[in-house]
Coordinates of C-alpha atoms in Angstrom, one line a residue:
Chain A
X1 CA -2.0 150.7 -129.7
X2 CA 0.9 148.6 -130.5
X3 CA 3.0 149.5 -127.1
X4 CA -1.0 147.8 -125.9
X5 CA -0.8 144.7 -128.0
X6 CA 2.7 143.7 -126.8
X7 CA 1.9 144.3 -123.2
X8 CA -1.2 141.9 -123.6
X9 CA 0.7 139.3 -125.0
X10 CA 3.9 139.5 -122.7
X11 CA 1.5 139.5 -119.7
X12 CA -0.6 136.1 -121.5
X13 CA 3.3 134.6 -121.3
X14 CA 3.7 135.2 -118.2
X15 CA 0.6 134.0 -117.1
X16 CA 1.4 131.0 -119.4
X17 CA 4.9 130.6 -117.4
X18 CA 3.0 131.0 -114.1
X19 CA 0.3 128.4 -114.3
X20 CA 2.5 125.9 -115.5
X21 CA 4.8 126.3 -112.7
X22 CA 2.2 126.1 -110.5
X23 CA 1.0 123.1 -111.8
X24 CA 4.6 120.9 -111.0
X25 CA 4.8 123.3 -108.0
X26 CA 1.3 121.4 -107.1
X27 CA 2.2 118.5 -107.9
X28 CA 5.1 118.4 -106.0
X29 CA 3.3 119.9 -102.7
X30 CA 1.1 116.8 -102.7
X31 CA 3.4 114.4 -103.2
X32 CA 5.7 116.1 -100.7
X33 CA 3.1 116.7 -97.8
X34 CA 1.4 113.4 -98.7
X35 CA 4.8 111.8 -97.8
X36 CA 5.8 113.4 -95.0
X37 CA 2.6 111.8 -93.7
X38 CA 4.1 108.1 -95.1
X39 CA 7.5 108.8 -93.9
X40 CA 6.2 109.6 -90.0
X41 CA 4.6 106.4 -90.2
X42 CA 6.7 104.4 -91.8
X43 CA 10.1 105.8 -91.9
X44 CA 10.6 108.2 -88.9
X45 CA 11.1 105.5 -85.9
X46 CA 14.3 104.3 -87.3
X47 CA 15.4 106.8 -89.8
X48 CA 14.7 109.8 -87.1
X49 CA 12.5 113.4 -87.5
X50 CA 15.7 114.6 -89.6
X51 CA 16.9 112.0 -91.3
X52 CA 19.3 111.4 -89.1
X53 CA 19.9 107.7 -88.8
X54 CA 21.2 106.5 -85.6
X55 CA 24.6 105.9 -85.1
X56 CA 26.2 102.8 -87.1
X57 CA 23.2 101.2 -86.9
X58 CA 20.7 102.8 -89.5
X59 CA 22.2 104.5 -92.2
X60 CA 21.1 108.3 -92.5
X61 CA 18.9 109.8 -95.2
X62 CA 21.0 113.1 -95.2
X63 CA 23.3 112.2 -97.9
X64 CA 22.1 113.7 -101.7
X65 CA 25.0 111.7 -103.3
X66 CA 24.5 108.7 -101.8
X67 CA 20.4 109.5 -102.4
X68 CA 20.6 110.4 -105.9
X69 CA 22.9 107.2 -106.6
X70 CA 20.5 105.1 -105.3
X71 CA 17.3 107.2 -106.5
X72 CA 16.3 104.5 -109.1
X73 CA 16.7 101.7 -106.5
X74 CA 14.9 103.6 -103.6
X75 CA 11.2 102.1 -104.6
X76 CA 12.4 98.3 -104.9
X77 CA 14.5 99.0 -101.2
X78 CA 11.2 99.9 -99.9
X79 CA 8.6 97.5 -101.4
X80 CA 11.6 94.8 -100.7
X81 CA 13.6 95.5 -97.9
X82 CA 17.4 95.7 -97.6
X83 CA 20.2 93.5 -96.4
X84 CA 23.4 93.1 -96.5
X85 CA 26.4 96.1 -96.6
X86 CA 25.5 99.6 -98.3
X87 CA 27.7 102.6 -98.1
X88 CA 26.4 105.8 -97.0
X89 CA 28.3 108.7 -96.8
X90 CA 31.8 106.6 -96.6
X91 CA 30.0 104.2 -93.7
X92 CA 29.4 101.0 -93.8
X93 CA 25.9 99.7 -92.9
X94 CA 24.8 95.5 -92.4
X95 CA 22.1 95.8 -90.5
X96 CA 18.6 95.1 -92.1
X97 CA 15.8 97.4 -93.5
X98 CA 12.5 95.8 -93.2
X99 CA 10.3 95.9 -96.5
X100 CA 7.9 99.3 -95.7
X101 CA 4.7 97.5 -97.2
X102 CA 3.2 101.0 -98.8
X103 CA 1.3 101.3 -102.7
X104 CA 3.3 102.8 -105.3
X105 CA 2.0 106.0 -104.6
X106 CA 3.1 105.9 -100.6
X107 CA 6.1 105.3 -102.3
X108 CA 6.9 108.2 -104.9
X109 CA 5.5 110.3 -102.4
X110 CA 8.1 109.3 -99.3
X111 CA 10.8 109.4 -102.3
X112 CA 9.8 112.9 -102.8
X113 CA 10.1 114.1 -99.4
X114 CA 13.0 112.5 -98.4
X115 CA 14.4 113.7 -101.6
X116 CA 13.3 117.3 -100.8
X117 CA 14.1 117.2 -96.7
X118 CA 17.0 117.1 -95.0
X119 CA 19.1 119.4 -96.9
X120 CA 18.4 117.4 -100.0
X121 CA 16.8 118.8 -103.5
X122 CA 15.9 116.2 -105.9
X123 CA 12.7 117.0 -107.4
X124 CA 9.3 115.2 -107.7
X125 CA 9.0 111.5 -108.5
X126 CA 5.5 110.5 -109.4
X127 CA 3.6 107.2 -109.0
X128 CA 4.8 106.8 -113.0
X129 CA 8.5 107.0 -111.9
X130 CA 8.0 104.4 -109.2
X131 CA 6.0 102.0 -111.7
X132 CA 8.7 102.5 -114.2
X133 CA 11.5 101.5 -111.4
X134 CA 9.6 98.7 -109.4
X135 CA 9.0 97.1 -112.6
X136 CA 12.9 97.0 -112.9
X137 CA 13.7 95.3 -109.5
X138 CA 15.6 92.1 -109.0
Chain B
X1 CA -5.3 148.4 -42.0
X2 CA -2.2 148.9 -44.3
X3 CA 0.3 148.2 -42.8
X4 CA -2.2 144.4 -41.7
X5 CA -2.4 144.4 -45.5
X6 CA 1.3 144.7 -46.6
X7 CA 2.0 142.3 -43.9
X8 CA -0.5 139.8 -45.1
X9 CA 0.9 140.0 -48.4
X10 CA 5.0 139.5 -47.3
X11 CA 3.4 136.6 -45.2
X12 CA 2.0 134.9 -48.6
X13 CA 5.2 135.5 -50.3
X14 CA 7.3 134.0 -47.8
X15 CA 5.0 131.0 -48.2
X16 CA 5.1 130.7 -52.0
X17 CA 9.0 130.7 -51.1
X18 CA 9.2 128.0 -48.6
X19 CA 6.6 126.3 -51.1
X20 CA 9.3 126.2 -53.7
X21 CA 12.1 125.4 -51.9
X22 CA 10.3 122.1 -51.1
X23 CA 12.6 119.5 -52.4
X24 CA 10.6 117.6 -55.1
X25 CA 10.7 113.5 -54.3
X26 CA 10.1 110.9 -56.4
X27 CA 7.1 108.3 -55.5
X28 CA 7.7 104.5 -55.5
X29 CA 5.4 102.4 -57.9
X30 CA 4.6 99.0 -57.4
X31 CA 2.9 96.9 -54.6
X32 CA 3.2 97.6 -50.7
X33 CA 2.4 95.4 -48.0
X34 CA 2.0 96.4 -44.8
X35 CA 4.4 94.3 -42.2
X36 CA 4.3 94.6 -38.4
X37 CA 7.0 93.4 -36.7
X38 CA 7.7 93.4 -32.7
X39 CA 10.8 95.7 -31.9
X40 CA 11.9 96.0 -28.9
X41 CA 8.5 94.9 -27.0
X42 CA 6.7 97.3 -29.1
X43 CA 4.1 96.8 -32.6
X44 CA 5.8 98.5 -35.2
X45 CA 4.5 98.6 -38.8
X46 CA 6.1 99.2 -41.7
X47 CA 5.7 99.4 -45.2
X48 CA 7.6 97.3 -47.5
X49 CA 7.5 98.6 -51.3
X50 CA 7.8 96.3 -54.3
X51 CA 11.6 95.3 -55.2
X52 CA 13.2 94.3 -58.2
X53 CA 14.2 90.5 -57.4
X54 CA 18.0 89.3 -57.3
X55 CA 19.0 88.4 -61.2
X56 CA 22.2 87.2 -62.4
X57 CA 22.4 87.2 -66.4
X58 CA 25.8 87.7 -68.8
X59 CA 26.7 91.5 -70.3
X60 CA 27.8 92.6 -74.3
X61 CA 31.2 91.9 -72.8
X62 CA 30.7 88.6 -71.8
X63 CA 31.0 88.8 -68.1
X64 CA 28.4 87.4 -65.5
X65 CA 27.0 90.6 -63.5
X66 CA 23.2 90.9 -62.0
X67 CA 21.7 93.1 -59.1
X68 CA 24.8 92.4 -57.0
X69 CA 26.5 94.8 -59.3
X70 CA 23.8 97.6 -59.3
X71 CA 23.5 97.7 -55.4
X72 CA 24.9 101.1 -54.9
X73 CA 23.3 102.2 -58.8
X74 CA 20.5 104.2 -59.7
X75 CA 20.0 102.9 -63.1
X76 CA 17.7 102.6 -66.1
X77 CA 16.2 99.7 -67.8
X78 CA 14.6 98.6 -70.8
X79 CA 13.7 95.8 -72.8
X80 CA 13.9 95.3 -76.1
X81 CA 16.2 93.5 -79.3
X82 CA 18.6 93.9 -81.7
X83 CA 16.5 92.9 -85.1
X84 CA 13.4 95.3 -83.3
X85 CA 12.1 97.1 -86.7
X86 CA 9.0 98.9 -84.5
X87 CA 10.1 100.8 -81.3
X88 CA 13.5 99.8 -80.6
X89 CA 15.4 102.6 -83.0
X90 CA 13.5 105.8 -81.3
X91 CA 13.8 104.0 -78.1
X92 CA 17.8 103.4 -77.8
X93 CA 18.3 107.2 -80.2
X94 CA 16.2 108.7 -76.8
X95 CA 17.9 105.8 -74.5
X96 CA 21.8 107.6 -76.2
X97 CA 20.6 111.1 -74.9
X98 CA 20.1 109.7 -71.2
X99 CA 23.6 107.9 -71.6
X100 CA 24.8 110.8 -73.0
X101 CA 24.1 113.0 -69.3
X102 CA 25.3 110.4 -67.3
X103 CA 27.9 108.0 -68.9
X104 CA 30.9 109.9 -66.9
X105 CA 28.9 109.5 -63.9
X106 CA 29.8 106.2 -61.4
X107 CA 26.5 105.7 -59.9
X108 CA 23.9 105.8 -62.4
X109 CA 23.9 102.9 -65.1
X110 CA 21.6 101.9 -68.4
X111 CA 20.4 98.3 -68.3
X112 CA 19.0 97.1 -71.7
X113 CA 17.6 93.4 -71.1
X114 CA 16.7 91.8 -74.7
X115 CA 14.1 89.7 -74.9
X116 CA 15.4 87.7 -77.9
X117 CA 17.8 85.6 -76.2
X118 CA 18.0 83.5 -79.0
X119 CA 19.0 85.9 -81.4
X120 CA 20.9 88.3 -79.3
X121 CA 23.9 86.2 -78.3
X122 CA 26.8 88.0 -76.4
X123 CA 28.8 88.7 -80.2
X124 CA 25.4 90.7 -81.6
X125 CA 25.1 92.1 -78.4
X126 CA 28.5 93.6 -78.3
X127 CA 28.4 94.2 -81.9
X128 CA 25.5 96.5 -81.2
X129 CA 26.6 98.5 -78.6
X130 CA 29.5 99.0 -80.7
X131 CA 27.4 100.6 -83.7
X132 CA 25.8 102.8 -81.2
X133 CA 28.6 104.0 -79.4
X134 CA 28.7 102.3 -76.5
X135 CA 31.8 102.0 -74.4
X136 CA 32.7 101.1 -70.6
X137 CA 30.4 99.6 -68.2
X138 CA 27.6 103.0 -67.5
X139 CA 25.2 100.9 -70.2
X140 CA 25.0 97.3 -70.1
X141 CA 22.8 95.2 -72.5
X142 CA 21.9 92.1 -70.8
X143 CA 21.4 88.6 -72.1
X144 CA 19.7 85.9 -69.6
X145 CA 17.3 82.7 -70.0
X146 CA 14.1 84.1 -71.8
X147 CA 11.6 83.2 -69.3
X148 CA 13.6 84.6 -66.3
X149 CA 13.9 87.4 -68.5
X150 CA 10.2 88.1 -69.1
X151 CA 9.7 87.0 -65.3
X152 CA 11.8 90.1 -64.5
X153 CA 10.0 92.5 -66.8
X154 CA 6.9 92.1 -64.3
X155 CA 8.7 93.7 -61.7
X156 CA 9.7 96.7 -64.1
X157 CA 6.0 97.2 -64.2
X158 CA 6.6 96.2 -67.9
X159 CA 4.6 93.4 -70.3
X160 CA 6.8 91.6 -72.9
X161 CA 6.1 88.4 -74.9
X162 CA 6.4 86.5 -77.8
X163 CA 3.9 87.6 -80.6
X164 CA 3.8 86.3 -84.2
X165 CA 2.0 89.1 -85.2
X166 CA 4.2 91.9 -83.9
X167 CA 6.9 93.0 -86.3
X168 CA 10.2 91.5 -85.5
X169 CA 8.0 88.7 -83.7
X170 CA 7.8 90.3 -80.1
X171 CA 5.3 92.4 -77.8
X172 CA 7.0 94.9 -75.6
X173 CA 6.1 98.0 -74.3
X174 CA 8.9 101.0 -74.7
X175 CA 9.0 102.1 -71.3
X176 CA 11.8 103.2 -69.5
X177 CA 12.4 102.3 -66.2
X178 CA 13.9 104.5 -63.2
X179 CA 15.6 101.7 -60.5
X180 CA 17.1 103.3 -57.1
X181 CA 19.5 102.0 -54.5
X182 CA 17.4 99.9 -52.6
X183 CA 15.7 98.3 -56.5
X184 CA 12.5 100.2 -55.7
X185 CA 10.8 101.6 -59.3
X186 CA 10.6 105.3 -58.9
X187 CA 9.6 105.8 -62.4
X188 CA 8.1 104.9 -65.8
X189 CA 8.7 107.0 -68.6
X190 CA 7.4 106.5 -72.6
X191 CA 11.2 105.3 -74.2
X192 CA 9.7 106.6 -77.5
X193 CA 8.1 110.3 -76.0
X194 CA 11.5 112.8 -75.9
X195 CA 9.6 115.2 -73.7
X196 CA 9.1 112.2 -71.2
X197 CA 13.0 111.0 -71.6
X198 CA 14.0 114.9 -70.6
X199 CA 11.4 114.0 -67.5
X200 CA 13.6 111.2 -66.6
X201 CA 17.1 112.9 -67.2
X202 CA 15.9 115.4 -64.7
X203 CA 14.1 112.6 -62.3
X204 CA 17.4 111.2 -62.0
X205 CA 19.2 114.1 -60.8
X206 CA 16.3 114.6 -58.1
X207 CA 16.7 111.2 -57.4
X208 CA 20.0 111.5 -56.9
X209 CA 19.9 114.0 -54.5
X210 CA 17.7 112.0 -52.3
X211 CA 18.8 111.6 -49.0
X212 CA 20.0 108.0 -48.4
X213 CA 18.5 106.8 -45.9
X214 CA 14.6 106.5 -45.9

């Protein structure tokens, strides 16, 4: 009886654990296939199917330092463009990045499959997150 | 009966052989006009395919070159510009893989016309063949008067413009352009379709191989 009571508790855990992994693990695969959508559209052209830039001209996206420095930054690069030198992986870039024109929510969801592509592993960041940062660009 | 049989069959084979050996050729796009002309007391006609006229514009290095130069080339153009934010970056990452094959190889050259003339003096143009990797003289980017330039782009078989509402502030179409000895077009590929770009890397060996004379 009792061996029966533990076993029905340690299995309503584990569902516990389970559904609210799948729950993230949801929200993540939205935002991550919604954005591979966004970043072929958007993105790919000069950034390349693998992130891989093109030569000195446009910086590549394969970098998870140089990503997860600039994660905060990433929305307000994309709602406002870029110019002037960046660093990426120990290059120097001048060239210009045009402002992407996408919602907030184009935007988390690019930032969370760049973020997760390419060799990189950075999470979800939801339309909050982007709010929260856009609201805190110069 | 049989032996008609196995006979017929060897026949077919050695057809589907001589079939495949065919050497592939390229066609040539563009106008023809029909000229006949009297040689030697006799009506000959002859057909005279569209050329690429004679240009003369200034290269990333500074130096005046034109079709004079690319006389004994088979080469490859495109149009486009350095501040592009549409097309351009696929185009010139595909344009790196056909310099890539042939940069080592004397006849065959890259000609990259932009069509911001304004913009794109010789310093930018330099500056961005340096960021791409560009060396020597197999891939030239080319800086000429604007309407001469968008003259020229007819005769690639290739529409380019001024547009406000275009990103970057220009129309063009991403085609890539195969040019052979005698400035015939021989073929048109889509600059930002990788399958088509692996077309023309193999076009231009076939093209190569051409006999000279035609």
């Amino acid at each position: 009886m009792k061996t029966g009571i533990i076993a029905c508790i340690c299995f309503l855990l584990l569902a516990l654990i389970y559904s609210c992994q799948s729950d993230t693990s949801i929200e993540f695969k939205q935002y991550y296939s919604a954005g591979s959508l966004v970043y072929q559209s958007h993105c790919q052209n000069c950034h390349g199917a693998k992130g891989e830039g093109l030569a000195a001209l446009i910086p590549p996206l394969t970098d998870t330092s140089s990503l997860k420095k600039h994660q905060t930054k990433l929305p307000c690069i994309m709602q406002n463009g870029l110019k002037g030198k960046t660093t990426i992986a120990g290059k120097d870039f001048d060239g210009a990045m045009p402002a992407a024109g996408l919602t907030p929510i184009e935007i988390a969801q690019v930032v969370t499959y760049v973020g997760n592509s390419f060799g990189n592993k950075l999470g979800v960041v939801t339309g909050d997150d982007v709010g929260v940062a856009l609201r805190k660009c110069n | 009966m049989r032996k008609l049989t196995g006979g017929l069959i060897l026949l077919l084979l050695l057809g589907a052989c001589k079939f495949n050996g065919d050497k592939k050729t390229l066609p040539i796009y563009g106008n023809r006009t029909p000229v006949t002309k009297t040689v030697n007391g006799q009506q000959v006609t002859d057909t005279v395919y569209q050329s690429i006229p004679a240009f003369k514009f200034v290269n990333q290095y500074g130096d005046s070159v034109g079709s004079k130069n690319l006389q004994h080339d088979i080469y490859v153009a495109d149009f486009f510009f350095t501040s592009c934010p549409s097309i351009c970056p696929i185009m010139q990452r595909n344009m790196l893989a056909v310099y890539n094959a042939y940069k080592d190889t004397a006849d065959i050259k890259i000609i990259s016309y932009t069509i911001d003339p304004k913009h794109d003096t010789v310093p930018v143009l330099k500056k961005y063949a340096d960021k791409l990797g560009i060396s020597g003289n197999s891939w030239w980017f080319l800086l000429g008067d604007k309407d001469t330039v968008y003259q020229l782009a007819n005769s690639y078989l290739v529409n380019v413009g001024e547009d406000k509402t275009a990103p970057g502030g220009y129309m063009h179409q991403g085609y890539f352009i195969l040019i052979d000895k005698q400035q015939h077009v021989r073929g048109s590929y889509d600059g930002t379709d990788p399958k088509q770009v692996d077309q023309l890397i193999a076009d231009i060996k076939t093209l190569k191989a051409e006999p000279v004379s035609k």
